[in-house]
JSON list of C-alpha atoms in Angstrom, two decimals:
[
{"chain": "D", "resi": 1171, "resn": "UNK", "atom": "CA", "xyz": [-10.25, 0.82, -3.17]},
{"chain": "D", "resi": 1172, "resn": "UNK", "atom": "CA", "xyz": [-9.79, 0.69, -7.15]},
{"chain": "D", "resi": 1173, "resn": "UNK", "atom": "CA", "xyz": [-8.09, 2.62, -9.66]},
{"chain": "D", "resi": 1174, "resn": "UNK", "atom": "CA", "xyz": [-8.26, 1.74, -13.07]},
{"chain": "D", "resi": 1175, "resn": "UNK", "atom": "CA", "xyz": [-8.80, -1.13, -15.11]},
{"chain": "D", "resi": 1176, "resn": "UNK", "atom": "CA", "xyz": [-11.95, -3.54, -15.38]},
{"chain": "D", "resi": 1177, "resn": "UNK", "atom": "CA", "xyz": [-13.88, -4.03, -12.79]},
{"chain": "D", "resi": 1178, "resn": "UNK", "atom": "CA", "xyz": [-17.21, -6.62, -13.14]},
{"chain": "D", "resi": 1179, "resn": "UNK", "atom": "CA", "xyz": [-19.86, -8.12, -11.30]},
{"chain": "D", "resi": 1180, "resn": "UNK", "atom": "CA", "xyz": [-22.41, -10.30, -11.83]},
{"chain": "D", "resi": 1181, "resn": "UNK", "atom": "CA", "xyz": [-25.73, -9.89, -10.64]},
{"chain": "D", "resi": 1182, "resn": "UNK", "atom": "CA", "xyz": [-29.48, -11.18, -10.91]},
{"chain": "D", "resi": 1183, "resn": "UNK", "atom": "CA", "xyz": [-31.34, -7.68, -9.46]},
{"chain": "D", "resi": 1184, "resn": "UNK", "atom": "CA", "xyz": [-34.46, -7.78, -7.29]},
{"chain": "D", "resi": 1185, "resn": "UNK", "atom": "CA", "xyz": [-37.76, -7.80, -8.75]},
{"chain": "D", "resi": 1186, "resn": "UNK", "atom": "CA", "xyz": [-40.73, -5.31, -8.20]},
{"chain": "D", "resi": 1187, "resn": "UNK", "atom": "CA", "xyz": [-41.41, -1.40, -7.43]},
{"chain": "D", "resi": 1188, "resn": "UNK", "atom": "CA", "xyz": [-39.59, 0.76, -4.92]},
{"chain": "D", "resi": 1189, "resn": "UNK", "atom": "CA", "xyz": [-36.33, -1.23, -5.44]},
{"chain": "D", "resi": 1190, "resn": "UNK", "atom": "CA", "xyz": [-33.27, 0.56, -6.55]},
{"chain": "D", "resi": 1191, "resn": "UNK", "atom": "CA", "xyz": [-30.20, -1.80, -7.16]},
{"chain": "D", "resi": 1192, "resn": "UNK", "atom": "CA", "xyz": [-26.74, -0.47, -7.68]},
{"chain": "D", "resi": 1193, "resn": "UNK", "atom": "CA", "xyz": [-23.08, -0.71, -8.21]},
{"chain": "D", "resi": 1194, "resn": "UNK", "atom": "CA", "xyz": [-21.36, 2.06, -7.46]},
{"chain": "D", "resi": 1195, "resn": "UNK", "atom": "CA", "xyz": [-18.08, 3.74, -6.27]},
{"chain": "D", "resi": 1196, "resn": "UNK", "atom": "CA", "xyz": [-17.15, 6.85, -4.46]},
{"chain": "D", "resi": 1197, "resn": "UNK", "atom": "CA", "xyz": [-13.64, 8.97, -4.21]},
{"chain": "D", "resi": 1198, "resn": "UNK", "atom": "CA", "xyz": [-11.72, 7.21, -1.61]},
{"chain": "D", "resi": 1199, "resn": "UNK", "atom": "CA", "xyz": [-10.91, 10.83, -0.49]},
{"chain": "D", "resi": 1200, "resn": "UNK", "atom": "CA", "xyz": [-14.78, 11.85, 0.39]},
{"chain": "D", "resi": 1201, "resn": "UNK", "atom": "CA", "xyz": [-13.77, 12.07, 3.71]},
{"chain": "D", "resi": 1202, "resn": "UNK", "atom": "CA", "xyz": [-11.29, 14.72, 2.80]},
{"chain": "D", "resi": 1203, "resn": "UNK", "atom": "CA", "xyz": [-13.50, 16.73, -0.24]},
{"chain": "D", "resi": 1204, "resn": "UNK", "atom": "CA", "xyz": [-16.76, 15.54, 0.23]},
{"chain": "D", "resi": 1205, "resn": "UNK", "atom": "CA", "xyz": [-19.00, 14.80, -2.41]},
{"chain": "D", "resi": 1206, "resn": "UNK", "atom": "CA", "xyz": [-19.49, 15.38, -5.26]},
{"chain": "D", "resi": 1207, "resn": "UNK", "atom": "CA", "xyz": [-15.91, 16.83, -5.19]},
{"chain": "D", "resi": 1208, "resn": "UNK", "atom": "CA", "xyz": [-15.13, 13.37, -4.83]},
{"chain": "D", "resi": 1209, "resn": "UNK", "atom": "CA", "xyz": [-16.88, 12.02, -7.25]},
{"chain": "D", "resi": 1210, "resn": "UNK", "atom": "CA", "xyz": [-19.45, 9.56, -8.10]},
{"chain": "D", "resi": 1211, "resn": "UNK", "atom": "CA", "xyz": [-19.61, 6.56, -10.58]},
{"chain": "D", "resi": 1212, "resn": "UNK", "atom": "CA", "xyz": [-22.97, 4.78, -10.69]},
{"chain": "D", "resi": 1213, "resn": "UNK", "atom": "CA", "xyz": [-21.95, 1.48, -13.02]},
{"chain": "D", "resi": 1214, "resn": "UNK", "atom": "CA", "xyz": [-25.22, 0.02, -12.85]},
{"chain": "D", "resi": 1215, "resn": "UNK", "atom": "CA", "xyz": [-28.23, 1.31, -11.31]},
{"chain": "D", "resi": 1216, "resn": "UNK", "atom": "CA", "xyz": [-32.39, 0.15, -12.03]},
{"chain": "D", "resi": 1217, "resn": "UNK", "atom": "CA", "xyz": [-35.26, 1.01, -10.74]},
{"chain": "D", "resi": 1218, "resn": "UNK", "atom": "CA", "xyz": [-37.48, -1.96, -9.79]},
{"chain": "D", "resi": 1219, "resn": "UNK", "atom": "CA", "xyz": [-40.46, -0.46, -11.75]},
{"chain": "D", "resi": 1220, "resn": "UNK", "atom": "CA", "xyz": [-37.78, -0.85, -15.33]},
{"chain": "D", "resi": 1221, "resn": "UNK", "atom": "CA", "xyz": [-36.52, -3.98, -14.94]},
{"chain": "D", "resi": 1222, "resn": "UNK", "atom": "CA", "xyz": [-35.29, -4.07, -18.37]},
{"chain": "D", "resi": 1223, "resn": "UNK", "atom": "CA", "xyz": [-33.65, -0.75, -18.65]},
{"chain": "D", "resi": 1224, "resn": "UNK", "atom": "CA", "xyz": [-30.16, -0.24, -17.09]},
{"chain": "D", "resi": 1225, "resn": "UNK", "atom": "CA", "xyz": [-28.46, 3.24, -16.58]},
{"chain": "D", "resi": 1226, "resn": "UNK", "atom": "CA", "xyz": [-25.29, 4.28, -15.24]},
{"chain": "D", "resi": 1227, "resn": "UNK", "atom": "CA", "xyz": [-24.09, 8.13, -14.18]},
{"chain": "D", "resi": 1228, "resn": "UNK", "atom": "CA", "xyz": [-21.07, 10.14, -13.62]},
{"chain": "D", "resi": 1229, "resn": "UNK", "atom": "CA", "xyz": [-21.59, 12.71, -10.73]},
{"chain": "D", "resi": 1230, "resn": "UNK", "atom": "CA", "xyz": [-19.20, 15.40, -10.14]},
{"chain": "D", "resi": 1231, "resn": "UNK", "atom": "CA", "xyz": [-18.09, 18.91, -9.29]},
{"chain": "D", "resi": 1232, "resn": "UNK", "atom": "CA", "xyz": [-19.16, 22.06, -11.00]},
{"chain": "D", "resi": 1233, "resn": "UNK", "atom": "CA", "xyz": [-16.94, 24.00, -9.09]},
{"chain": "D", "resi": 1234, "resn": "UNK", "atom": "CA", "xyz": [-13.78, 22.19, -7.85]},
{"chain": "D", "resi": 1235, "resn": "UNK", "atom": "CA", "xyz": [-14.48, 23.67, -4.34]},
{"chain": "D", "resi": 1236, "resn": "UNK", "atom": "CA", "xyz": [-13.60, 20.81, -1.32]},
{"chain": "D", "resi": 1237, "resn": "UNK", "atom": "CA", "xyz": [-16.59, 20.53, 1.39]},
{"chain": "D", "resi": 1238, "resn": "UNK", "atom": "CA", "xyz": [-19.04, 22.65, -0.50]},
{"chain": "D", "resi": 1239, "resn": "UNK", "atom": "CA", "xyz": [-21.85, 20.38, -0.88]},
{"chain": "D", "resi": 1240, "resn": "UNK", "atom": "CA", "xyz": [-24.92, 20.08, -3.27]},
{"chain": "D", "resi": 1241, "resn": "UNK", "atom": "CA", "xyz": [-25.09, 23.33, -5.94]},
{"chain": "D", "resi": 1242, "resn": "UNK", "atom": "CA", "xyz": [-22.08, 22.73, -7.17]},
{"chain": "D", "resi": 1243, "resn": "UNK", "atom": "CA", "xyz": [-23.69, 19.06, -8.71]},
{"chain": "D", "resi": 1244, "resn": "UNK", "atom": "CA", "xyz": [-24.23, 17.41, -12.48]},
{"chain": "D", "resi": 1245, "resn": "UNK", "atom": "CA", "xyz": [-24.36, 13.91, -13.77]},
{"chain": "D", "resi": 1246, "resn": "UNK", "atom": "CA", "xyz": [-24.56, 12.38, -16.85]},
{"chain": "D", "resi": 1247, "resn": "UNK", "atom": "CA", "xyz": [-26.39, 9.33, -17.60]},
{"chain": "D", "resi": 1248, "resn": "UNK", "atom": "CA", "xyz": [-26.31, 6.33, -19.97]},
{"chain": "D", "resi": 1249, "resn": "UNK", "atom": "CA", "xyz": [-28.49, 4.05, -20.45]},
{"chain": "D", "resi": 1250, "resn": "UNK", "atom": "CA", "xyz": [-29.43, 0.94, -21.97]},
{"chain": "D", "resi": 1251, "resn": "UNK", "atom": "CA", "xyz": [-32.94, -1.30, -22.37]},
{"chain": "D", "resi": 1252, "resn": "UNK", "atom": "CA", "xyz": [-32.27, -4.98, -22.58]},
{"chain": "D", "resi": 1253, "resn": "UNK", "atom": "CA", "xyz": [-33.96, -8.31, -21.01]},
{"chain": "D", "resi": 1254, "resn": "UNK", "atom": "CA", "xyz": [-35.77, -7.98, -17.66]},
{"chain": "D", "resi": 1255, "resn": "UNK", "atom": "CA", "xyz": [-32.69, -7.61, -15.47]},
{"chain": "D", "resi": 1256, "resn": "UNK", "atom": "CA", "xyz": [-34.49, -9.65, -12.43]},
{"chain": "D", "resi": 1257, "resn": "UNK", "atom": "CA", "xyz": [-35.14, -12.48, -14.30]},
{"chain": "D", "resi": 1258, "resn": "UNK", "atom": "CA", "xyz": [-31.59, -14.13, -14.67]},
{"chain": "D", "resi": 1259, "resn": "UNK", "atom": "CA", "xyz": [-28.00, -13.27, -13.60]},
{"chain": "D", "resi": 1260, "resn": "UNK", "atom": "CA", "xyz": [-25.82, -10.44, -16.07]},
{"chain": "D", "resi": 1261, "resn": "UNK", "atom": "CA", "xyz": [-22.88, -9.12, -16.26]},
{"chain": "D", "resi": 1262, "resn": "UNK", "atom": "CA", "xyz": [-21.99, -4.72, -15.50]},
{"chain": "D", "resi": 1263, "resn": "UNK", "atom": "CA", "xyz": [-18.70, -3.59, -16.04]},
{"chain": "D", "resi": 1264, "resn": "UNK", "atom": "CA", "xyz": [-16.06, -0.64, -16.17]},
{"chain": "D", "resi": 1265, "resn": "UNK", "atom": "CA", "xyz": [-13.43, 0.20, -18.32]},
{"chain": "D", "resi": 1266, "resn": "UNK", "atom": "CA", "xyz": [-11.33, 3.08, -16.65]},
{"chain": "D", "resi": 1267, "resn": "UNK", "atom": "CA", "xyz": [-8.36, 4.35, -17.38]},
{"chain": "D", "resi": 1268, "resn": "UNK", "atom": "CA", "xyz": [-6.82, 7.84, -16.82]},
{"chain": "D", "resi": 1269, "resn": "UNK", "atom": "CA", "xyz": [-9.28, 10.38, -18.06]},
{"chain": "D", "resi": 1270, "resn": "UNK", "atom": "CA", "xyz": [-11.81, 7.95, -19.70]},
{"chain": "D", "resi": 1271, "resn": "UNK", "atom": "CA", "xyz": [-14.72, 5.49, -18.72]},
{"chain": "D", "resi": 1272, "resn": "UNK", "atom": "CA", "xyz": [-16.93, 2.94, -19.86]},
{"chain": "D", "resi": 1273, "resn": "UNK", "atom": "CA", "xyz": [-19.87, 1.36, -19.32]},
{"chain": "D", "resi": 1274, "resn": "UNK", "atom": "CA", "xyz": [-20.97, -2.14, -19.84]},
{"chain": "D", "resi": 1275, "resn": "UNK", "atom": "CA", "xyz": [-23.65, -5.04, -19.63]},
{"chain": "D", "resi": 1276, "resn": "UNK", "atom": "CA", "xyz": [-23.76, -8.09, -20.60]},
{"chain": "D", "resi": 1277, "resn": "UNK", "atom": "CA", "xyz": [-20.21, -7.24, -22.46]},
{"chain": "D", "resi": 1278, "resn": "UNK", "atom": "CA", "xyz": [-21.99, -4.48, -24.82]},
{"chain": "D", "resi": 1279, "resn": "UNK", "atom": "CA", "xyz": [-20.74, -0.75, -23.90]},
{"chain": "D", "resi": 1280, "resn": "UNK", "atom": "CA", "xyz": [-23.85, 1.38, -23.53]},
{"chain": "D", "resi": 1281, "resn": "UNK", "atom": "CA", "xyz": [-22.02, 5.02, -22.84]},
{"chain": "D", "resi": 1282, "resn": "UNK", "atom": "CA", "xyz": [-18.33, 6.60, -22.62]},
{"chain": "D", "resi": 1283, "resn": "UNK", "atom": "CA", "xyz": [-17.13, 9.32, -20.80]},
{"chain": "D", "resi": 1284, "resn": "UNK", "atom": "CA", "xyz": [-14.07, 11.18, -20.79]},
{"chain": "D", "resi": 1285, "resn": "UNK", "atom": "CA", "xyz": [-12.38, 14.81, -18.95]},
{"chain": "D", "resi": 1286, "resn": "UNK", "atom": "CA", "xyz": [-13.07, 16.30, -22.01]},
{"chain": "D", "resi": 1287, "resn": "UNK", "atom": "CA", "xyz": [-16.85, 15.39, -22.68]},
{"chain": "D", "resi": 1288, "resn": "UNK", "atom": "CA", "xyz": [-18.45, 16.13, -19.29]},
{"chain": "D", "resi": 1289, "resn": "UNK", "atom": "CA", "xyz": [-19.75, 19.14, -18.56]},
{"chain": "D", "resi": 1290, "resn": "UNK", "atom": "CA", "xyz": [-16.91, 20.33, -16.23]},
{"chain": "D", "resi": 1291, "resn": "UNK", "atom": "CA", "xyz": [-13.89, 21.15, -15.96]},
{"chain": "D", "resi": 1292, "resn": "UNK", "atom": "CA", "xyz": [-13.63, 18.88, -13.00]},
{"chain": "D", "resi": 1293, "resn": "UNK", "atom": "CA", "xyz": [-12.43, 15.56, -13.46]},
{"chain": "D", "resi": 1294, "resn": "UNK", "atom": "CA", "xyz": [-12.63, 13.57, -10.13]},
{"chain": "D", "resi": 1295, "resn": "UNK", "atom": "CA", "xyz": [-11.93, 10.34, -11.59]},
{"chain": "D", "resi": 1296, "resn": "UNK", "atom": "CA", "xyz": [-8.16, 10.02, -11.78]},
{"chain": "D", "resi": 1297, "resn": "UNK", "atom": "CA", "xyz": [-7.57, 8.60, -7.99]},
{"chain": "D", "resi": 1298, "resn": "UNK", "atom": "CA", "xyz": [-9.07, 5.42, -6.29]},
{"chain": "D", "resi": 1299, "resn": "UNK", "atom": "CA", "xyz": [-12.87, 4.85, -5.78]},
{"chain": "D", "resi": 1300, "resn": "UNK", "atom": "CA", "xyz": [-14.11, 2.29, -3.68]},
{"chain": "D", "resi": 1301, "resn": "UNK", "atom": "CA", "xyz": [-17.53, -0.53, -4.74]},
{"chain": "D", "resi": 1302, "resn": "UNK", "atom": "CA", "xyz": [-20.40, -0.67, -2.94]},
{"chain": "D", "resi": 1303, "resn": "UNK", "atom": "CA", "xyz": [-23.43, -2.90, -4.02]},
{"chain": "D", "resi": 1304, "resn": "UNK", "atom": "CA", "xyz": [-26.86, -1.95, -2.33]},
{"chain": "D", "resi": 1305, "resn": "UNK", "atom": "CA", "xyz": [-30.49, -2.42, -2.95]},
{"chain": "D", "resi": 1306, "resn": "UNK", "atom": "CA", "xyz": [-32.11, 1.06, -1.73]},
{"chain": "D", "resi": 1307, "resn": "UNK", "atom": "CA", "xyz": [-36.02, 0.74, -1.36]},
{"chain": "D", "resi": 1308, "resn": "UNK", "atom": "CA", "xyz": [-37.76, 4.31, -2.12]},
{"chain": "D", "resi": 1309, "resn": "UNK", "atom": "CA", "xyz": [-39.35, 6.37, -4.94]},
{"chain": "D", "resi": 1310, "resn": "UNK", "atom": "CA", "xyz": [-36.75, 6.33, -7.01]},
{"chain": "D", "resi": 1311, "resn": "UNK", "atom": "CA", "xyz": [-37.81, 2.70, -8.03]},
{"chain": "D", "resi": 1312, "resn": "UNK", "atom": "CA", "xyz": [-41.51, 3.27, -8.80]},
{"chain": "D", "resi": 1313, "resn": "UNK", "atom": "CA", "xyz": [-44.37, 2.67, -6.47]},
{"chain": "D", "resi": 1314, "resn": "UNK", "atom": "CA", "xyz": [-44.55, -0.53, -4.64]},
{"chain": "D", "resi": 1315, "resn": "UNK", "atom": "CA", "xyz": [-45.74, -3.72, -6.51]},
{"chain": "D", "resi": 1316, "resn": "UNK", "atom": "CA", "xyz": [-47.09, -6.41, -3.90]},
{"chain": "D", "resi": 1317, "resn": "UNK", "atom": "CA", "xyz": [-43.97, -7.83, -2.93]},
{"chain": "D", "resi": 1318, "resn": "UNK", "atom": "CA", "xyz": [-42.86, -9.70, 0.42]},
{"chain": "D", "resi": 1319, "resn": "UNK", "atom": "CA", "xyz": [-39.01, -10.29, -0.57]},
{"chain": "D", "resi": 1320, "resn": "UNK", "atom": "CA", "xyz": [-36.32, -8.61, -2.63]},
{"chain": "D", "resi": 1321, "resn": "UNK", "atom": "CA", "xyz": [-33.13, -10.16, -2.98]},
{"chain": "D", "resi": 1322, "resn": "UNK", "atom": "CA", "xyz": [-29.88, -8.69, -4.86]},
{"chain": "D", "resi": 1323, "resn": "UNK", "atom": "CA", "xyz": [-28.05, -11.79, -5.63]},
{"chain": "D", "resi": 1324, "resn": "UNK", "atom": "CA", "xyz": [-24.35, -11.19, -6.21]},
{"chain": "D", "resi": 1325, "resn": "UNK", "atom": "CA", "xyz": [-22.22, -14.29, -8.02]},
{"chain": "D", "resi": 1326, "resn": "UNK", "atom": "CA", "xyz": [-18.84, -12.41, -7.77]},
{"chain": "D", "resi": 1327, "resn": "UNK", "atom": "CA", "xyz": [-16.98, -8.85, -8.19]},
{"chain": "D", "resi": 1328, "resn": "UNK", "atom": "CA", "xyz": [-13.72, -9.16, -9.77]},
{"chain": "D", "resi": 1329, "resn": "UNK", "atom": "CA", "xyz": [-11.40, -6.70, -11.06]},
{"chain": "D", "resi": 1330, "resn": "UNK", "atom": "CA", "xyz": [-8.37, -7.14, -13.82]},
{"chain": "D", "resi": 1331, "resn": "UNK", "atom": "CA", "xyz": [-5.72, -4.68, -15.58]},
{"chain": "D", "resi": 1332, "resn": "UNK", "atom": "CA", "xyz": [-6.52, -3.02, -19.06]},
{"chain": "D", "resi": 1333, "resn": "UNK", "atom": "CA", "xyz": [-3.77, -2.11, -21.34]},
{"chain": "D", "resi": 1334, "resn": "UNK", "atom": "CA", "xyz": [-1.12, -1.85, -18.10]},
{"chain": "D", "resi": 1335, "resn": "UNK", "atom": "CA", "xyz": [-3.77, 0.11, -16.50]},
{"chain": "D", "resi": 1336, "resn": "UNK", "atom": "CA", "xyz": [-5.64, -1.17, -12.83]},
{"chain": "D", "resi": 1337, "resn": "UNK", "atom": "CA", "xyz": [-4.77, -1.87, -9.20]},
{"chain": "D", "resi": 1338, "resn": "UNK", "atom": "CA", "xyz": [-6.86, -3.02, -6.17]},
{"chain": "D", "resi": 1339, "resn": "UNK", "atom": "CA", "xyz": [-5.48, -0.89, -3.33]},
{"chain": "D", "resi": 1340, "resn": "UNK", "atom": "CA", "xyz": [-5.95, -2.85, 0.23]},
{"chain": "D", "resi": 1341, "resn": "UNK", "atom": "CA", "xyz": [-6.43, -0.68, 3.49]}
]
């Protein structure tokens, strides 16, 4: 898990409809709440049919309730159109500190979020969230292209302090 801090990978995504790359985190404590009580951060996601536009989302509680799944959901997104993200390796990123994230690629922020500017009053993101890096295949990446392969390539994840702020908790 990770609280806080920076926390960057760098990745070339896979090329062609129906792919849907990510780097994400969820509440360490979904067992506990479930989601979305336990929140949701989507640093970068693309659909394989937008290779050059990358988005990111905040999912979270409307109503603050533990175990009461799905109508109690919102997001925000960000998002930001760049170079074809399949063709070559970049950089996503999050600054997060207590009440506040950021969103990054290639080093350029593309959206902010903080407790105050989402549209809840629930604010899941002040407790650790664990990464996960996946390449889902289905709708949400456009219709299928002709491909044989797809390949996320991941060069590293690493994770560093901001202003006294960040910690990689092992389990």
């Amino acid at each position: 898990a990770f609280q806080y801090g920076y926390i960057e990978t760098r990745i070339q995504m896979p090329a062609g409809g129906r792919n849907w790359p990510a780097f994400w985190m969820l509440g360490e404590n979904i067992t506990q709440v479930a989601w979305p009580q336990s929140g949701e951060i989507d640093i970068a996601e693309q659909g394989g049919n937008t290779p050059s536009r990358n988005s990111g989302a905040l999912h979270y509680s409307t109503n603050g309730i533990a175990n009461s799944c799905c109508g109690n959901h919102t997001y925000d997104v960000g998002a930001y159109v760049g170079p074809n993200y399949s063709a070559d390796y970049h950089t996503y990123g999050m600054a997060w500190t207590p009440n506040r994230i950021e969103l990054y690629v290639d080093g350029l922020k593309f959206v902010t979020w903080t407790s105050s500017t989402i549209r809840s009053q629930f604010w899941s993101f002040n407790q650790p969230f664990f990464v996960i890096l996946n390449n889902a295949m289905g709708g949400f990446g456009g219709n299928w292209t002709g491909w044989t392969q797809s390949q996320m390539k991941i060069d590293y994840v690493r994770a560093w302090k901001v202003d006294g702020y960040g910690e990689v908790v092992k389990r």
